[in-house]
Tab-separated table of C-alpha atoms and ligand atoms in Angstrom:
chain	number	residue	atom	x	y	z
A	1	UNK	CA	292.406	93.973	108.838
A	2	UNK	CA	291.840	96.981	111.141
A	3	UNK	CA	293.447	100.160	110.231
A	4	UNK	CA	293.458	103.846	110.872
A	5	UNK	CA	292.034	106.086	108.041
A	6	UNK	CA	295.029	107.923	107.346
A	7	UNK	CA	297.267	104.815	106.670
A	8	UNK	CA	294.605	102.923	104.776
A	9	UNK	CA	295.330	104.678	101.323
A	10	UNK	CA	298.978	104.441	101.544
A	11	UNK	CA	298.799	100.696	102.411
A	12	UNK	CA	296.137	99.754	99.898
A	13	UNK	CA	298.449	98.895	96.992
A	14	UNK	CA	300.373	96.563	99.233
A	15	UNK	CA	297.415	94.951	100.750
A	16	UNK	CA	296.506	93.644	97.234
A	17	UNK	CA	299.849	91.643	97.303
A	18	UNK	CA	299.489	90.377	100.792
A	19	UNK	CA	299.069	86.657	101.550
A	20	UNK	CA	296.390	86.439	104.015
A	21	UNK	CA	296.318	82.704	104.145
A	22	UNK	CA	299.601	82.225	105.746
A	23	UNK	CA	300.716	83.932	108.993
A	24	UNK	CA	303.410	86.611	108.604
A	25	UNK	CA	305.758	87.251	111.504
A	26	UNK	CA	305.426	91.070	110.974
A	27	UNK	CA	301.696	90.874	111.647
A	28	UNK	CA	301.916	88.260	114.352
A	29	UNK	CA	304.423	90.260	116.215
A	30	UNK	CA	302.172	93.317	115.701
A	31	UNK	CA	299.196	91.452	117.185
A	32	UNK	CA	301.184	90.280	120.182
A	33	UNK	CA	302.262	94.053	120.857
A	34	UNK	CA	298.700	95.118	120.786
A	35	UNK	CA	298.926	96.630	117.256
A	36	UNK	CA	296.185	96.816	114.500
A	37	UNK	CA	297.773	95.352	111.422
A	38	UNK	CA	296.918	91.504	111.432
A	39	UNK	CA	294.557	89.100	109.863
A	40	UNK	CA	292.731	86.161	111.221
A	41	UNK	CA	295.400	83.780	110.184
A	42	UNK	CA	297.894	85.697	112.290
A	43	UNK	CA	295.657	85.883	115.210
A	44	UNK	CA	295.245	81.995	114.986
A	45	UNK	CA	299.041	81.461	115.033
A	46	UNK	CA	299.392	83.990	117.813
A	47	UNK	CA	296.777	82.410	120.016
A	48	UNK	CA	298.449	78.875	119.533
A	49	UNK	CA	301.582	80.267	121.057
A	50	UNK	CA	299.694	82.105	123.878
A	51	UNK	CA	297.848	78.839	124.668
A	52	UNK	CA	301.252	77.062	124.943
A	53	UNK	CA	302.938	79.949	126.814
A	54	UNK	CA	300.785	82.484	128.389
A	55	UNK	CA	303.698	84.918	128.565
A	56	UNK	CA	303.978	85.156	124.796
A	57	UNK	CA	302.742	88.767	124.737
A	58	UNK	CA	305.038	89.531	127.697
A	59	UNK	CA	308.056	88.134	125.821
A	60	UNK	CA	307.273	90.376	122.545
A	61	UNK	CA	307.053	93.270	124.844
A	62	UNK	CA	310.363	92.472	126.497
A	63	UNK	CA	311.896	92.169	123.137
A	64	UNK	CA	310.486	95.534	121.996
A	65	UNK	CA	311.434	97.290	125.324
A	66	UNK	CA	314.961	96.001	124.630
A	67	UNK	CA	315.187	97.436	121.252
A	68	UNK	CA	314.027	100.801	122.623
A	69	UNK	CA	316.765	100.733	125.476
A	70	UNK	CA	319.440	99.532	122.948
A	71	UNK	CA	318.715	102.641	120.899
A	72	UNK	CA	318.638	104.911	123.818
A	73	UNK	CA	322.099	103.450	124.760
A	74	UNK	CA	323.455	103.833	121.229
A	75	UNK	CA	322.309	107.435	120.794
A	76	UNK	CA	322.826	108.690	124.307
A	77	UNK	CA	325.887	106.927	125.447
A	78	UNK	CA	327.677	105.663	122.267
A	79	UNK	CA	327.085	108.788	120.299
A	80	UNK	CA	325.620	106.862	117.248
A	81	UNK	CA	323.864	108.924	114.701
A	82	UNK	CA	323.067	106.540	111.870
A	83	UNK	CA	320.983	103.263	112.085
A	84	UNK	CA	320.328	100.467	109.750
A	85	UNK	CA	317.315	98.598	111.189
A	86	UNK	CA	317.054	95.235	109.466
A	87	UNK	CA	313.776	93.334	110.055
A	88	UNK	CA	312.333	96.488	111.437
A	89	UNK	CA	308.709	95.304	111.591
A	90	UNK	CA	305.661	97.248	111.353
A	91	UNK	CA	305.436	100.647	113.125
A	92	UNK	CA	305.109	100.011	116.809
A	93	UNK	CA	305.185	102.156	119.949
A	94	UNK	CA	308.611	103.753	120.192
A	95	UNK	CA	310.003	103.303	116.776
A	96	UNK	CA	313.688	103.470	116.339
A	97	UNK	CA	313.616	107.045	114.785
A	98	UNK	CA	311.229	108.316	117.506
A	99	UNK	CA	313.339	107.000	120.347
A	100	UNK	CA	316.590	108.193	118.764
A	101	UNK	CA	315.236	111.653	117.788
A	102	UNK	CA	314.192	112.309	121.325
A	103	UNK	CA	317.989	112.240	122.233
A	104	UNK	CA	319.362	113.700	118.837
A	105	UNK	CA	317.094	115.101	116.139
A	106	UNK	CA	319.781	114.613	113.620
A	107	UNK	CA	319.782	110.933	113.694
A	108	UNK	CA	319.422	109.119	110.344
A	109	UNK	CA	317.524	105.624	110.221
A	110	UNK	CA	316.898	103.362	107.372
A	111	UNK	CA	314.296	100.549	107.957
A	112	UNK	CA	314.573	97.370	106.169
A	113	UNK	CA	312.082	94.523	105.996
A	114	UNK	CA	311.408	91.762	103.495
A	115	UNK	CA	307.708	92.126	104.032
A	116	UNK	CA	306.288	94.816	101.808
A	117	UNK	CA	303.623	95.674	104.184
A	118	UNK	CA	306.283	97.246	106.389
A	119	UNK	CA	307.134	99.538	103.434
A	120	UNK	CA	303.388	100.540	103.023
A	121	UNK	CA	302.889	101.417	106.531
A	122	UNK	CA	306.359	102.790	107.029
A	123	UNK	CA	305.864	105.264	104.133
A	124	UNK	CA	302.679	106.679	105.691
A	125	UNK	CA	304.603	107.096	108.960
A	126	UNK	CA	307.740	108.600	107.582
A	127	UNK	CA	306.302	110.799	104.632
A	128	UNK	CA	307.552	114.043	106.254
A	129	UNK	CA	310.859	112.903	107.642
A	130	UNK	CA	313.910	113.431	105.368
A	131	UNK	CA	316.269	111.718	107.939
A	132	UNK	CA	314.480	108.309	107.816
A	133	UNK	CA	313.539	105.923	105.137
A	134	UNK	CA	312.092	102.422	104.625
A	135	UNK	CA	313.176	99.870	102.060
A	136	UNK	CA	312.101	96.296	101.233
A	137	UNK	CA	315.096	94.137	101.050
A	138	UNK	CA	316.291	90.722	102.557
A	139	UNK	CA	318.663	90.124	105.529
A	140	UNK	CA	319.950	87.172	103.574
A	141	UNK	CA	321.470	89.357	101.023
A	142	UNK	CA	323.591	91.996	102.905
A	143	UNK	CA	325.227	93.304	99.793
A	144	UNK	CA	321.890	94.201	98.161
A	145	UNK	CA	320.766	95.957	101.324
A	146	UNK	CA	323.889	98.267	101.163
A	147	UNK	CA	323.405	98.662	97.484
A	148	UNK	CA	319.709	100.223	98.124
A	149	UNK	CA	319.810	103.869	97.017
A	150	UNK	CA	318.201	104.942	100.252
A	151	UNK	CA	320.740	103.205	102.296
A	152	UNK	CA	323.445	104.953	100.257
A	153	UNK	CA	321.749	108.245	100.718
A	154	UNK	CA	321.284	108.155	104.334
A	155	UNK	CA	324.082	106.073	105.645
A	156	UNK	CA	327.603	107.307	105.507
A	157	UNK	CA	329.318	103.890	106.048
A	158	UNK	CA	332.714	105.307	106.725
A	159	UNK	CA	331.484	106.869	109.870
A	160	UNK	CA	330.211	104.772	112.801
A	161	UNK	CA	326.698	103.449	112.504
A	162	UNK	CA	324.657	100.754	114.087
A	163	UNK	CA	322.986	97.769	112.596
A	164	UNK	CA	319.922	96.645	114.562
A	165	UNK	CA	318.867	93.005	114.146
A	166	UNK	CA	315.933	92.884	116.530
A	167	UNK	CA	314.039	89.616	116.448
A	168	UNK	CA	314.998	88.873	112.945
A	169	UNK	CA	318.093	86.528	112.864
A	170	UNK	CA	315.700	83.769	114.395
A	171	UNK	CA	313.909	83.609	111.184
A	172	UNK	CA	316.939	82.333	109.214
A	173	UNK	CA	316.979	78.742	108.499
A	174	UNK	CA	320.310	76.963	109.298
A	175	UNK	CA	320.942	76.312	105.470
A	176	UNK	CA	320.679	80.226	105.236
A	177	UNK	CA	323.943	80.553	107.231
A	178	UNK	CA	322.982	82.862	109.946
A	179	UNK	CA	326.570	83.004	111.186
A	180	UNK	CA	327.691	83.966	107.632
A	181	UNK	CA	325.094	86.555	107.384
A	182	UNK	CA	326.021	88.090	110.799
A	183	UNK	CA	329.686	87.949	109.651
A	184	UNK	CA	328.993	89.930	106.378
A	185	UNK	CA	327.144	92.515	108.408
A	186	UNK	CA	329.904	92.832	110.916
A	187	UNK	CA	332.426	93.207	107.969
A	188	UNK	CA	330.533	96.327	106.924
A	189	UNK	CA	330.876	98.253	110.084
A	190	UNK	CA	333.581	100.615	110.558
A	191	UNK	CA	335.544	100.734	113.707
A	192	UNK	CA	333.338	102.362	116.431
A	193	UNK	CA	330.172	100.909	114.650
A	194	UNK	CA	327.799	98.685	116.668
A	195	UNK	CA	325.777	95.435	116.015
A	196	UNK	CA	322.635	94.858	118.116
A	197	UNK	CA	320.853	91.446	118.124
A	198	UNK	CA	317.878	90.161	119.899
A	199	UNK	CA	315.315	87.286	119.534
A	200	UNK	CA	313.730	84.231	120.924
A	201	UNK	CA	316.211	81.933	122.646
A	202	UNK	CA	316.379	78.535	124.238
A	203	UNK	CA	317.817	78.895	127.722
A	204	UNK	CA	318.268	75.098	127.672
A	205	UNK	CA	316.061	74.357	130.968
A	206	UNK	CA	312.615	75.479	129.774
A	207	UNK	CA	310.707	72.992	127.749
A	208	UNK	CA	308.394	75.747	126.545
A	209	UNK	CA	311.244	77.101	124.369
A	210	UNK	CA	311.142	74.046	122.106
A	211	UNK	CA	307.414	73.940	122.137
A	212	UNK	CA	307.086	77.430	120.947
A	213	UNK	CA	309.688	76.736	118.384
A	214	UNK	CA	307.340	73.720	117.111
A	215	UNK	CA	304.534	76.115	116.839
A	216	UNK	CA	306.523	78.645	114.846
A	217	UNK	CA	307.419	75.808	112.503
A	218	UNK	CA	303.842	74.541	112.291
A	219	UNK	CA	302.748	78.062	111.166
A	220	UNK	CA	305.649	78.406	108.581
A	221	UNK	CA	307.362	81.153	110.512
A	222	UNK	CA	310.866	79.376	110.679
A	223	UNK	CA	312.234	76.197	112.172
A	224	UNK	CA	315.045	77.496	114.273
A	225	UNK	CA	313.397	80.355	116.077
A	226	UNK	CA	314.726	79.407	119.490
A	227	UNK	CA	318.618	79.051	118.955
A	228	UNK	CA	320.789	78.582	122.109
A	229	UNK	CA	322.598	81.421	123.778
A	230	UNK	CA	325.983	79.981	122.647
A	231	UNK	CA	324.775	79.907	118.957
A	232	UNK	CA	323.798	83.512	119.090
A	233	UNK	CA	326.728	84.837	120.802
A	234	UNK	CA	328.704	83.888	117.719
A	235	UNK	CA	327.022	86.622	115.845
A	236	UNK	CA	329.116	89.019	117.830
A	237	UNK	CA	332.436	87.311	116.914
A	238	UNK	CA	335.308	89.921	116.881
A	239	UNK	CA	333.243	92.647	118.404
A	240	UNK	CA	333.257	93.889	122.169
A	241	UNK	CA	330.075	92.973	123.895
A	242	UNK	CA	328.768	95.900	125.829
A	243	UNK	CA	327.948	95.017	129.475
A	244	UNK	CA	326.015	93.079	130.761
A	245	UNK	CA	326.614	91.022	127.492
A	246	UNK	CA	324.180	88.816	125.690
A	247	UNK	CA	321.562	88.223	128.303
A	248	UNK	CA	317.782	87.843	128.806
A	249	UNK	CA	316.428	90.989	127.121
A	250	UNK	CA	314.758	92.253	130.406
A	251	UNK	CA	318.103	92.287	132.246
A	252	UNK	CA	319.868	94.413	129.611
A	253	UNK	CA	320.258	97.877	131.215
A	254	UNK	CA	316.978	97.346	132.601
A	255	UNK	CA	314.839	100.413	132.898
A	256	UNK	CA	311.301	101.127	133.926
A	257	UNK	CA	309.765	100.368	130.552
A	258	UNK	CA	309.374	96.430	130.746
A	259	UNK	CA	306.584	94.800	132.616
A	260	UNK	CA	306.657	91.720	135.013
A	261	UNK	CA	310.635	91.701	135.387
A	262	UNK	CA	310.825	88.582	137.511
A	263	UNK	CA	308.597	86.271	135.387
A	264	UNK	CA	310.730	82.996	134.667
A	265	UNK	CA	309.747	83.138	131.038
A	266	UNK	CA	312.078	86.039	130.281
A	267	UNK	CA	315.179	84.101	129.391
A	268	UNK	CA	313.313	82.940	126.236
A	269	UNK	CA	314.141	86.344	124.799
A	270	UNK	CA	317.716	87.516	124.807
A	271	UNK	CA	319.612	90.452	123.505
A	272	UNK	CA	322.955	92.336	123.392
A	273	UNK	CA	324.903	94.935	121.868
A	274	UNK	CA	328.484	95.049	120.743
A	275	UNK	CA	331.144	97.516	119.362
A	276	UNK	CA	333.481	96.959	116.643
A	277	UNK	CA	337.179	97.819	117.906
B	1	LIG	C1	309.612	89.903	115.222
B	1	LIG	S1	309.647	91.218	114.041
B	1	LIG	C2	310.851	92.166	114.673
B	1	LIG	C3	310.475	93.652	114.773
B	1	LIG	C4	311.556	94.588	115.254
B	1	LIG	N1	312.829	94.494	114.833
B	1	LIG	C5	311.669	94.378	116.922
B	1	LIG	O1	312.456	93.718	117.256
B	1	LIG	O2	310.935	94.966	117.539
B	1	LIG	C6	310.728	90.473	112.693
B	1	LIG	C7	310.551	91.226	111.373
B	1	LIG	O3	311.683	90.683	110.639
B	1	LIG	C8	311.163	90.599	109.242
B	1	LIG	N2	312.014	89.584	108.572
B	1	LIG	C9	312.047	88.175	108.751
B	1	LIG	N3	312.881	87.546	108.067
B	1	LIG	C10	313.406	88.640	107.271
B	1	LIG	C11	314.493	88.721	106.383
B	1	LIG	N4	315.165	87.414	105.919
B	1	LIG	N5	314.853	89.786	105.828
B	1	LIG	C12	314.264	91.079	106.272
B	1	LIG	N6	313.378	91.076	107.071
B	1	LIG	C13	312.858	89.842	107.713
B	1	LIG	C14	309.720	90.174	109.412
B	1	LIG	O4	308.984	90.592	108.233
B	1	LIG	C15	309.382	90.968	110.649
B	1	LIG	O5	308.812	92.280	110.238
């Protein structure tokens, strides 16, 4: 793994426990975004995707750009000051707390990921920031996430907060009940809270989506990574979708920060934000 000197020490303990024989989606995504925290096995999986769909890196960037824009909307327009970012991934350009703090320095953020490598690198990044924390926990157990001491310390769940699910629901298997998980998370939101969700999607008319899904499955990164739009809209049941709805990520309040906006691959990544009435 390549690494910067400052983070190497903090990450060393986690490295010992890291499985370098199996690709990890956190590291594959980091590679696709141009990061430094990946192993051969992650690059092999990424390159298989890129060979099948040359726009794979573009799609990863479009997802990341959507995450940034959604946070800008939530802080700037919706007035949200607390975030629970589940499946937060390795630190990347424009981390949620950085984007949020540009608009409001008092914003509090808890990053959650099941991959302990995220905790190792997150701690190094956040060591001097009292308003931000990172915990290792699993999306499949929302109750355990809300029982985490750092979640309790930083989130006042009686006040509006936002749950971010960027590129993570797609890694739940059907038997892990993604709709039920989304429902449990929605139940935790107070009135005025928000749910953001994004991820790979099957637009129905692009055979490259099932092909990419096959590659995710081949590399043990999930078997339903490209759900249909209709399946995913159900994650927002009972909430009010903010305009323009659940749409290709590059079309959501498009700013200047996404590349190649007219590429026909874009509908393979979708995102949306919704408010609890
Ligand atoms: C594609 S990355 C998305 C990163 C970031 N949220 C974004 O959208 O830019 C997906 C992340 O979800 C994490 N993840 C996958 N399944 C998870 C689960 N069941 N619980 C928590 N995190 C999970 C992975 O470890 C990975 O870091």
